[in-house]
mmCIF file of C-alpha atoms in Angstrom:
data_model
loop_
_atom_site.group_PDB
_atom_site.id
_atom_site.type_symbol
_atom_site.label_atom_id
_atom_site.label_comp_id
_atom_site.label_asym_id
_atom_site.label_seq_id
_atom_site.Cartn_x
_atom_site.Cartn_y
_atom_site.Cartn_z
ATOM 1 C CA MET S 5 86.257 80.760 68.147
ATOM 2 C CA ASN S 6 83.331 82.569 69.716
ATOM 3 C CA THR S 7 79.908 82.436 68.038
ATOM 4 C CA ASN S 8 79.807 86.130 67.101
ATOM 5 C CA LYS S 9 83.162 85.928 65.312
ATOM 6 C CA LYS S 10 82.120 82.798 63.435
ATOM 7 C CA ASN S 11 78.836 84.383 62.371
ATOM 8 C CA ASP S 12 80.688 87.469 61.135
ATOM 9 C CA ILE S 13 82.934 85.290 58.964
ATOM 10 C CA LEU S 14 79.956 83.315 57.626
ATOM 11 C CA ARG S 15 78.214 86.566 56.634
ATOM 12 C CA SER S 16 81.405 87.797 54.969
ATOM 13 C CA ILE S 17 81.603 84.604 52.922
ATOM 14 C CA GLU S 18 77.951 84.975 51.904
ATOM 15 C CA ASP S 19 78.523 88.592 50.842
ATOM 16 C CA LEU S 20 81.665 87.667 48.921
ATOM 17 C CA ILE S 21 79.968 84.820 47.047
ATOM 18 C CA LYS S 22 77.054 87.127 46.237
ATOM 19 C CA ARG S 23 79.413 89.757 44.768
ATOM 20 C CA ILE S 24 81.168 87.133 42.675
ATOM 21 C CA ILE S 25 77.915 85.682 41.324
ATOM 22 C CA GLN S 26 76.455 89.096 40.506
ATOM 23 C CA SER S 27 79.532 90.266 38.615
ATOM 24 C CA ASP S 28 79.426 89.907 34.832
ATOM 25 C CA PRO S 29 81.437 87.954 33.894
ATOM 26 C CA PRO S 30 81.973 86.175 37.268
ATOM 27 C CA THR S 31 85.016 87.865 38.741
ATOM 28 C CA ILE S 32 87.044 87.946 41.962
ATOM 29 C CA GLU S 33 88.584 91.354 42.664
ATOM 30 C CA LEU S 34 91.802 91.728 44.624
ATOM 31 C CA HIS S 35 92.347 95.319 45.646
ATOM 32 C CA ASP S 36 95.909 96.233 46.620
ATOM 33 C CA TRP S 37 96.705 92.689 45.470
ATOM 34 C CA ARG S 38 100.471 92.824 46.159
ATOM 35 C CA LYS S 39 99.742 92.346 49.857
ATOM 36 C CA THR S 40 98.559 88.793 49.141
ATOM 37 C CA ASN S 41 102.233 87.821 48.583
ATOM 38 C CA LEU S 42 101.269 85.465 45.761
ATOM 39 C CA ARG S 43 104.319 84.651 43.678
ATOM 40 C CA PHE S 44 102.654 83.476 40.501
ATOM 41 C CA THR S 45 99.594 85.680 40.083
ATOM 42 C CA ASP S 46 100.969 87.194 36.879
ATOM 43 C CA ARG S 47 100.463 83.855 35.141
ATOM 44 C CA LEU S 48 96.954 83.299 36.453
ATOM 45 C CA THR S 49 95.216 86.665 36.679
ATOM 46 C CA THR S 50 94.647 89.786 34.632
ATOM 47 C CA THR S 51 95.366 93.358 35.596
ATOM 48 C CA SER S 52 93.070 96.350 35.371
ATOM 49 C CA SER S 53 94.167 98.740 32.645
ATOM 50 C CA THR S 54 93.052 101.693 34.755
ATOM 51 C CA ASP S 55 94.205 100.690 38.238
ATOM 52 C CA SER S 56 97.422 98.746 38.728
ATOM 53 C CA ASN S 57 96.506 98.125 42.369
ATOM 54 C CA VAL S 58 93.563 95.911 41.378
ATOM 55 C CA ARG S 59 93.901 92.321 40.205
ATOM 56 C CA TYR S 60 91.040 90.397 38.592
ATOM 57 C CA ILE S 61 90.577 86.631 38.606
ATOM 58 C CA LYS S 62 87.992 86.009 35.886
ATOM 59 C CA PHE S 63 86.205 82.756 35.188
ATOM 60 C CA HIS S 64 85.879 83.384 31.455
ATOM 61 C CA ARG S 65 89.624 83.782 30.946
ATOM 62 C CA LYS S 66 91.446 80.518 30.372
ATOM 63 C CA GLN S 67 94.584 81.459 32.330
ATOM 64 C CA SER S 68 92.663 82.336 35.493
ATOM 65 C CA ARG S 69 89.702 79.921 35.316
ATOM 66 C CA MET S 70 91.409 77.213 37.373
ATOM 67 C CA LEU S 71 92.318 79.617 40.175
ATOM 68 C CA PHE S 72 88.826 81.161 40.116
ATOM 69 C CA THR S 73 87.217 77.721 40.445
ATOM 70 C CA SER S 74 89.589 76.725 43.218
ATOM 71 C CA VAL S 75 88.925 79.886 45.262
ATOM 72 C CA VAL S 76 85.125 79.644 44.960
ATOM 73 C CA HIS S 77 85.113 75.932 45.745
ATOM 74 C CA LEU S 78 87.345 76.398 48.792
ATOM 75 C CA LEU S 79 85.094 79.240 49.979
ATOM 76 C CA THR S 80 82.074 76.932 49.950
ATOM 77 C CA LYS S 81 84.053 74.233 51.767
ATOM 78 C CA ILE S 82 85.176 76.683 54.447
ATOM 79 C CA TYR S 83 81.579 77.843 54.868
ATOM 80 C CA HIS S 84 80.477 74.249 55.486
ATOM 81 C CA MET S 85 83.419 73.617 57.835
ATOM 82 C CA LEU S 86 82.513 76.614 59.959
ATOM 83 C CA ARG S 87 78.840 75.637 60.068
ATOM 84 C CA THR S 88 79.691 72.079 61.192
ATOM 85 C CA ASP S 89 82.728 72.974 63.352
ATOM 86 C CA ALA S 90 84.945 70.726 61.207
ATOM 87 C CA TRP S 91 88.716 71.212 60.969
ATOM 88 C CA TYR S 92 91.020 70.317 58.072
ATOM 89 C CA THR S 93 94.695 70.647 57.309
ATOM 90 C CA LYS S 94 95.719 72.121 53.953
ATOM 91 C CA ARG S 95 97.022 68.694 52.990
ATOM 92 C CA GLU S 96 93.666 67.065 53.792
ATOM 93 C CA ILE S 97 91.870 69.663 51.669
ATOM 94 C CA TYR S 98 94.133 68.825 48.734
ATOM 95 C CA TYR S 99 93.450 65.085 48.947
ATOM 96 C CA ASP S 100 89.722 65.635 49.532
ATOM 97 C CA GLU S 101 89.427 67.939 46.526
ATOM 98 C CA ILE S 102 92.126 66.522 44.271
ATOM 99 C CA ASP S 103 89.916 66.764 41.164
ATOM 100 C CA ILE S 104 89.615 70.532 41.605
ATOM 101 C CA MET S 105 92.789 71.419 43.493
ATOM 102 C CA VAL S 106 95.343 70.272 40.933
ATOM 103 C CA ASN S 107 98.275 70.541 43.335
ATOM 104 C CA GLN S 108 99.159 71.685 46.837
ATOM 105 C CA ARG S 109 100.321 75.045 45.527
ATOM 106 C CA MET S 110 96.812 75.732 44.227
ATOM 107 C CA VAL S 111 95.383 75.058 47.698
ATOM 108 C CA ASP S 112 97.965 77.369 49.287
ATOM 109 C CA SER S 113 97.344 80.172 46.782
ATOM 110 C CA SER S 114 93.546 79.896 46.997
ATOM 111 C CA LEU S 115 93.727 80.010 50.788
ATOM 112 C CA LEU S 116 95.992 83.080 50.706
ATOM 113 C CA ILE S 117 93.483 84.867 48.474
ATOM 114 C CA ILE S 118 90.538 83.900 50.690
ATOM 115 C CA CYS S 119 92.343 84.994 53.856
ATOM 116 C CA TYR S 120 93.137 88.305 52.192
ATOM 117 C CA LEU S 121 89.557 88.839 50.990
ATOM 118 C CA LEU S 122 87.990 87.921 54.340
ATOM 119 C CA LYS S 123 90.731 89.581 56.424
ATOM 120 C CA CYS S 124 90.988 86.363 58.471
ATOM 121 C CA PRO S 125 93.969 84.126 59.221
ATOM 122 C CA PRO S 126 93.562 80.446 58.200
ATOM 123 C CA TRP S 127 93.081 79.205 61.765
ATOM 124 C CA GLU S 128 89.938 81.346 62.058
ATOM 125 C CA LEU S 129 88.621 79.520 58.983
ATOM 126 C CA ASN S 130 89.090 76.113 60.671
ATOM 127 C CA ILE S 131 92.116 75.328 58.505
ATOM 128 C CA MET S 132 95.145 73.974 60.304
ATOM 129 C CA SER S 133 98.750 73.953 59.212
ATOM 130 C CA SER S 134 100.873 71.023 60.291
ATOM 131 C CA THR S 135 102.343 71.578 63.726
ATOM 132 C CA LYS S 136 105.896 70.585 64.579
ATOM 133 C CA GLY S 137 106.849 72.850 67.471
ATOM 134 C CA LEU S 138 107.589 71.574 70.979
ATOM 135 C CA VAL S 139 107.288 73.166 74.405
ATOM 136 C CA ALA S 140 108.725 71.964 77.708
ATOM 137 C CA GLY S 141 108.540 73.393 81.193
ATOM 138 C CA PRO S 142 106.127 74.435 83.940
ATOM 139 C CA LEU S 143 103.277 75.328 81.590
ATOM 140 C CA CYS S 144 99.652 74.181 81.652
ATOM 141 C CA MET S 145 97.421 74.720 78.607
ATOM 142 C CA LYS S 146 93.636 74.426 78.763
ATOM 143 C CA THR S 147 92.589 74.222 75.108
ATOM 144 C CA GLY S 148 89.047 72.851 75.396
ATOM 145 C CA GLU S 149 86.235 72.243 77.843
ATOM 146 C CA ASP S 150 88.042 69.342 79.529
ATOM 147 C CA GLU S 151 91.364 69.241 77.652
ATOM 148 C CA ILE S 152 94.298 70.186 79.869
ATOM 149 C CA ILE S 153 97.835 69.726 78.591
ATOM 150 C CA THR S 154 100.856 69.810 80.870
ATOM 151 C CA CYS S 155 104.253 70.322 79.274
ATOM 152 C CA MET S 156 106.651 68.230 81.358
ATOM 153 C CA SER S 157 106.739 65.210 79.028
ATOM 154 C CA PRO S 158 110.202 63.796 78.243
ATOM 155 C CA GLY S 159 111.339 65.235 74.928
ATOM 156 C CA GLY S 160 108.768 68.042 75.043
ATOM 157 C CA THR S 161 105.063 68.382 74.269
ATOM 158 C CA ILE S 162 103.738 69.016 70.757
ATOM 159 C CA ILE S 163 102.140 72.471 70.541
ATOM 160 C CA PRO S 164 98.451 71.842 69.699
ATOM 161 C CA HIS S 165 96.728 73.673 66.867
ATOM 162 C CA ARG S 166 93.974 74.736 69.281
ATOM 163 C CA ILE S 167 96.487 77.101 70.873
ATOM 164 C CA SER S 168 95.127 79.536 68.260
ATOM 165 C CA SER S 169 91.710 79.593 69.971
ATOM 166 C CA ARG S 170 90.958 82.758 71.903
ATOM 167 C CA SER S 171 89.497 80.619 74.683
ATOM 168 C CA THR S 172 92.794 78.818 75.341
ATOM 169 C CA GLU S 173 94.044 79.415 78.871
ATOM 170 C CA LEU S 174 97.737 79.351 79.832
ATOM 171 C CA ARG S 175 99.053 78.998 83.372
ATOM 172 C CA THR S 176 102.661 78.927 84.562
ATOM 173 C CA GLN S 177 105.016 79.788 87.404
ATOM 174 C CA ALA S 178 107.884 80.345 84.967
ATOM 175 C CA LYS S 179 109.503 83.760 84.679
ATOM 176 C CA CYS S 180 110.968 83.562 81.169
ATOM 177 C CA VAL S 181 110.745 81.738 77.817
ATOM 178 C CA LEU S 182 113.767 80.509 75.864
ATOM 179 C CA ILE S 183 113.259 79.827 72.154
ATOM 180 C CA VAL S 184 115.783 77.273 70.901
ATOM 181 C CA GLU S 185 116.344 77.194 67.157
ATOM 182 C CA LYS S 186 116.951 73.475 66.635
ATOM 183 C CA ASP S 187 115.336 70.350 68.017
ATOM 184 C CA ALA S 188 118.773 68.765 68.587
ATOM 185 C CA THR S 189 119.767 71.573 70.980
ATOM 186 C CA PHE S 190 116.313 71.523 72.600
ATOM 187 C CA GLN S 191 116.648 67.781 73.303
ATOM 188 C CA ARG S 192 120.200 68.158 74.561
ATOM 189 C CA LEU S 193 119.169 70.863 77.016
ATOM 190 C CA LEU S 194 116.377 68.626 78.312
ATOM 191 C CA SER S 195 118.734 65.649 78.654
ATOM 192 C CA GLU S 196 121.145 67.839 80.641
ATOM 193 C CA LYS S 197 118.340 68.706 83.093
ATOM 194 C CA PHE S 198 118.001 72.321 81.938
ATOM 195 C CA LEU S 199 114.543 72.659 83.472
ATOM 196 C CA GLU S 200 115.841 71.424 86.832
ATOM 197 C CA LYS S 201 118.857 73.722 86.797
ATOM 198 C CA MET S 202 116.888 76.706 85.459
ATOM 199 C CA PRO S 203 113.286 76.096 86.605
ATOM 200 C CA MET S 204 112.253 79.677 85.829
ATOM 201 C CA PHE S 205 112.342 78.883 82.081
ATOM 202 C CA ILE S 206 109.906 77.456 79.547
ATOM 203 C CA LEU S 207 111.697 75.976 76.526
ATOM 204 C CA VAL S 208 110.192 76.282 73.024
ATOM 205 C CA THR S 209 111.484 75.085 69.661
ATOM 206 C CA GLY S 210 109.998 75.431 66.185
ATOM 207 C CA LYS S 211 112.561 72.895 64.886
ATOM 208 C CA GLY S 212 114.054 75.510 62.579
ATOM 209 C CA TYR S 213 111.671 77.869 60.803
ATOM 210 C CA PRO S 214 108.634 77.964 63.126
ATOM 211 C CA ASP S 215 105.112 76.933 62.205
ATOM 212 C CA ILE S 216 102.106 79.159 62.920
ATOM 213 C CA TYR S 217 101.197 77.513 66.219
ATOM 214 C CA THR S 218 104.689 77.831 67.688
ATOM 215 C CA ARG S 219 104.596 81.544 66.885
ATOM 216 C CA ILE S 220 101.106 81.923 68.374
ATOM 217 C CA LEU S 221 102.215 80.209 71.604
ATOM 218 C CA VAL S 222 105.269 82.464 71.904
ATOM 219 C CA LYS S 223 103.119 85.549 71.343
ATOM 220 C CA LYS S 224 100.538 84.441 73.924
ATOM 221 C CA LEU S 225 103.224 83.661 76.516
ATOM 222 C CA ASN S 226 104.569 87.171 76.014
ATOM 223 C CA GLU S 227 101.326 89.166 75.735
ATOM 224 C CA ASN S 228 98.938 87.172 77.948
ATOM 225 C CA LEU S 229 101.361 86.092 80.676
ATOM 226 C CA HIS S 230 103.824 88.992 80.257
ATOM 227 C CA LEU S 231 106.822 86.659 80.085
ATOM 228 C CA PRO S 232 110.041 87.959 78.484
ATOM 229 C CA ILE S 233 111.119 85.929 75.456
ATOM 230 C CA LEU S 234 114.779 85.133 74.735
ATOM 231 C CA ALA S 235 116.082 83.392 71.614
ATOM 232 C CA LEU S 236 119.072 81.034 71.331
ATOM 233 C CA LEU S 237 120.076 80.577 67.693
ATOM 234 C CA ASP S 238 123.020 79.860 65.423
ATOM 235 C CA ALA S 239 125.198 82.788 64.434
ATOM 236 C CA ASP S 240 124.463 82.480 60.729
ATOM 237 C CA TYR S 241 121.919 83.669 58.179
ATOM 238 C CA ASP S 242 119.302 81.052 59.038
ATOM 239 C CA GLY S 243 119.574 81.674 62.771
ATOM 240 C CA ILE S 244 119.172 85.424 62.386
ATOM 241 C CA TYR S 245 116.330 85.088 59.877
ATOM 242 C CA ILE S 246 114.460 82.606 62.094
ATOM 243 C CA MET S 247 114.708 85.091 64.953
ATOM 244 C CA CYS S 248 113.302 87.772 62.634
ATOM 245 C CA VAL S 249 110.357 85.524 61.696
ATOM 246 C CA TYR S 250 109.448 85.189 65.378
ATOM 247 C CA ARG S 251 110.050 88.876 65.955
ATOM 248 C CA PHE S 252 108.727 90.633 62.856
ATOM 249 C CA GLY S 253 106.719 87.988 60.979
ATOM 250 C CA SER S 254 107.185 86.160 57.684
ATOM 251 C CA ALA S 255 106.610 87.420 54.150
ATOM 252 C CA LYS S 256 104.027 84.704 53.455
ATOM 253 C CA MET S 257 101.891 85.677 56.457
ATOM 254 C CA SER S 258 102.726 89.387 56.523
ATOM 255 C CA SER S 259 99.028 90.322 56.452
ATOM 256 C CA PHE S 260 98.669 88.717 59.885
ATOM 257 C CA ALA S 261 101.937 89.822 61.479
ATOM 258 C CA ASP S 262 99.978 91.476 64.281
ATOM 259 C CA LYS S 263 98.596 88.042 65.244
ATOM 260 C CA LEU S 264 101.884 86.134 64.923
ATOM 261 C CA ALA S 265 104.885 88.396 65.544
ATOM 262 C CA THR S 266 106.395 89.106 68.962
ATOM 263 C CA PRO S 267 108.397 92.323 68.437
ATOM 264 C CA ASN S 268 109.998 92.458 71.890
ATOM 265 C CA ILE S 269 111.822 89.116 71.643
ATOM 266 C CA ARG S 270 115.420 89.572 72.801
ATOM 267 C CA TRP S 271 118.264 87.776 71.022
ATOM 268 C CA LEU S 272 120.331 86.023 73.690
ATOM 269 C CA GLY S 273 122.863 84.514 71.303
ATOM 270 C CA ILE S 274 124.925 83.200 69.730
ATOM 271 C CA HIS S 275 125.860 86.689 68.575
ATOM 272 C CA PRO S 276 128.430 87.189 65.824
ATOM 273 C CA SER S 277 130.241 89.467 68.292
ATOM 274 C CA ASP S 278 130.657 86.402 70.549
ATOM 275 C CA LEU S 279 132.738 84.444 68.049
ATOM 276 C CA GLU S 280 136.022 86.003 69.116
ATOM 277 C CA SER S 281 135.277 86.971 72.733
ATOM 278 C CA TYR S 282 134.112 83.442 73.655
ATOM 279 C CA ALA S 283 136.654 81.709 71.393
ATOM 280 C CA VAL S 284 133.838 79.871 69.619
ATOM 281 C CA GLU S 285 134.717 77.329 66.934
ATOM 282 C CA THR S 286 133.656 78.763 63.554
ATOM 283 C CA LEU S 287 132.937 77.725 59.986
ATOM 284 C CA THR S 288 133.552 79.727 56.811
ATOM 285 C CA LEU S 289 130.595 81.561 55.266
ATOM 286 C CA GLU S 290 129.816 80.458 51.723
ATOM 287 C CA GLU S 291 129.311 83.156 49.077
ATOM 288 C CA HIS S 292 125.585 82.440 48.772
ATOM 289 C CA GLU S 293 125.281 82.919 52.552
ATOM 290 C CA LYS S 294 127.029 86.270 52.307
ATOM 291 C CA ASN S 295 124.626 87.343 49.567
ATOM 292 C CA LYS S 296 121.652 86.407 51.769
ATOM 293 C CA LEU S 297 123.132 88.384 54.660
ATOM 294 C CA ARG S 298 123.684 91.433 52.422
ATOM 295 C CA SER S 299 120.044 91.211 51.343
ATOM 296 C CA LEU S 300 118.949 90.833 54.980
ATOM 297 C CA ALA S 301 120.942 93.941 55.942
ATOM 298 C CA LYS S 302 118.762 95.978 53.551
ATOM 299 C CA LYS S 303 115.443 94.886 55.066
ATOM 300 C CA GLU S 304 113.561 97.759 56.699
ATOM 301 C CA TRP S 305 113.124 95.940 60.004
ATOM 302 C CA VAL S 306 116.872 95.257 60.183
ATOM 303 C CA VAL S 307 117.938 98.751 59.137
ATOM 304 C CA GLN S 308 115.723 100.220 61.866
ATOM 305 C CA ASN S 309 117.342 98.007 64.515
ATOM 306 C CA LYS S 310 120.900 99.299 64.855
ATOM 307 C CA GLU S 311 122.168 96.480 67.074
ATOM 308 C CA LEU S 312 120.728 93.791 64.819
ATOM 309 C CA LEU S 313 122.232 95.476 61.762
ATOM 310 C CA LYS S 314 125.567 95.692 63.576
ATOM 311 C CA GLN S 315 125.540 91.931 64.260
ATOM 312 C CA VAL S 316 124.716 91.135 60.621
ATOM 313 C CA ASN S 317 127.621 93.315 59.478
ATOM 314 C CA ILE S 318 129.991 91.699 61.998
ATOM 315 C CA LEU S 319 129.100 88.309 60.527
ATOM 316 C CA LEU S 320 129.805 89.593 57.008
ATOM 317 C CA ASN S 321 133.112 91.226 58.009
ATOM 318 C CA LEU S 322 134.312 88.119 59.830
ATOM 319 C CA GLY S 323 133.288 85.829 56.992
ATOM 320 C CA GLN S 324 132.657 83.189 59.665
ATOM 321 C CA LYS S 325 129.609 81.585 61.294
ATOM 322 C CA ALA S 326 128.973 79.358 64.301
ATOM 323 C CA GLU S 327 126.380 76.908 65.565
ATOM 324 C CA ILE S 328 124.914 76.779 69.079
ATOM 325 C CA GLU S 329 126.770 73.506 69.621
ATOM 326 C CA ALA S 330 130.072 75.402 69.396
ATOM 327 C CA ILE S 331 129.448 76.721 72.930
ATOM 328 C CA TYR S 332 129.880 73.172 74.205
ATOM 329 C CA LYS S 333 133.372 73.062 72.718
ATOM 330 C CA THR S 334 134.798 76.286 74.165
ATOM 331 C CA SER S 335 136.246 74.634 77.297
ATOM 332 C CA ARG S 336 135.492 71.959 79.866
ATOM 333 C CA GLU S 337 134.860 74.608 82.506
ATOM 334 C CA PHE S 338 132.413 76.662 80.415
ATOM 335 C CA ASN S 339 129.079 75.277 79.203
ATOM 336 C CA ILE S 340 125.756 76.375 77.738
ATOM 337 C CA PHE S 341 124.335 77.104 81.204
ATOM 338 C CA ASP S 342 127.244 79.430 81.944
ATOM 339 C CA TYR S 343 126.792 81.104 78.553
ATOM 340 C CA ILE S 344 123.061 81.767 79.094
ATOM 341 C CA GLY S 345 123.656 83.060 82.610
ATOM 342 C CA ASP S 346 126.564 85.218 81.438
ATOM 343 C CA LYS S 347 124.557 86.865 78.629
ATOM 344 C CA ILE S 348 121.618 87.598 80.947
ATOM 345 C CA LYS S 349 123.905 88.965 83.675
ATOM 346 C CA LYS S 350 125.693 91.256 81.208
ATOM 347 C CA ASP S 351 122.336 92.178 79.624
ATOM 348 C CA GLU S 352 123.754 91.351 76.204
ATOM 349 C CA LEU S 353 120.309 90.759 74.737
ATOM 350 C CA TYR S 354 119.695 92.370 71.364
#
């Protein structure tokens, strides 16, 4: 983070603490509080009788005192972290402050409130989430003064949390990025020499639902290096929803969708419309999966995307789903490389 940005955040924390101290009784105000996406604020805060868009966290009220204390304490810790250039994970904060942060959920909720109040994502406050994503291919990342990471390690390279820094430099000769939903498929592609057979690709996996740093890397590869992003996922609710998290953002981090989402990701497959045309082996959708798909079909960002909505409805009408691995079982003559090439050639990218 550059010095000017850090100083701006430090001043914002000072101003916020000053407002809290000068309020009588000590109070934290959350304007338009629904955007914080907190799920249990009703139990911990009080609502203004005159303005339903304002939420108050008051120290003198028993039901909100714990949250108030947690937010103020975490603010002071973040201030010190920024001044000393220290970094912590949310888990480390919990164990460091276990007497005040009664559980991990309290840390998460306090951080959400602070991010909302300061209009800063957690990585700009020197707070890291755990990273689990992997990247493989002709990519070089310069994340510090002398730290250069190449991404040709067997099994992939862990995406570093410092990818979130604005000073991170990315260099590549690749022409495209392929997001792979699951680590098992990612590893299988590497073992089958995918990067040798298709050297124009960078492979990325978030091992299921992606962490923040995987999403930041994907966004930077698209926006900074202008690489097209394709996604290879299961034809089921989870696969489609994971693609939507990459593409539109998640509910939990919706306030920072502009920093995390990559709207022009193209869905390479497996598409529900492929299940019959490619003779893919399928599994029966459970009722709870159908209910999730019906709910997904009502989301604004799905309704506005006609092709995506069409694929969700095809899945519901078929009552069947399929995993990426099913492509391997279609025939001995047809494999995942043929499938990827076929979809790109036909421009069946939704």
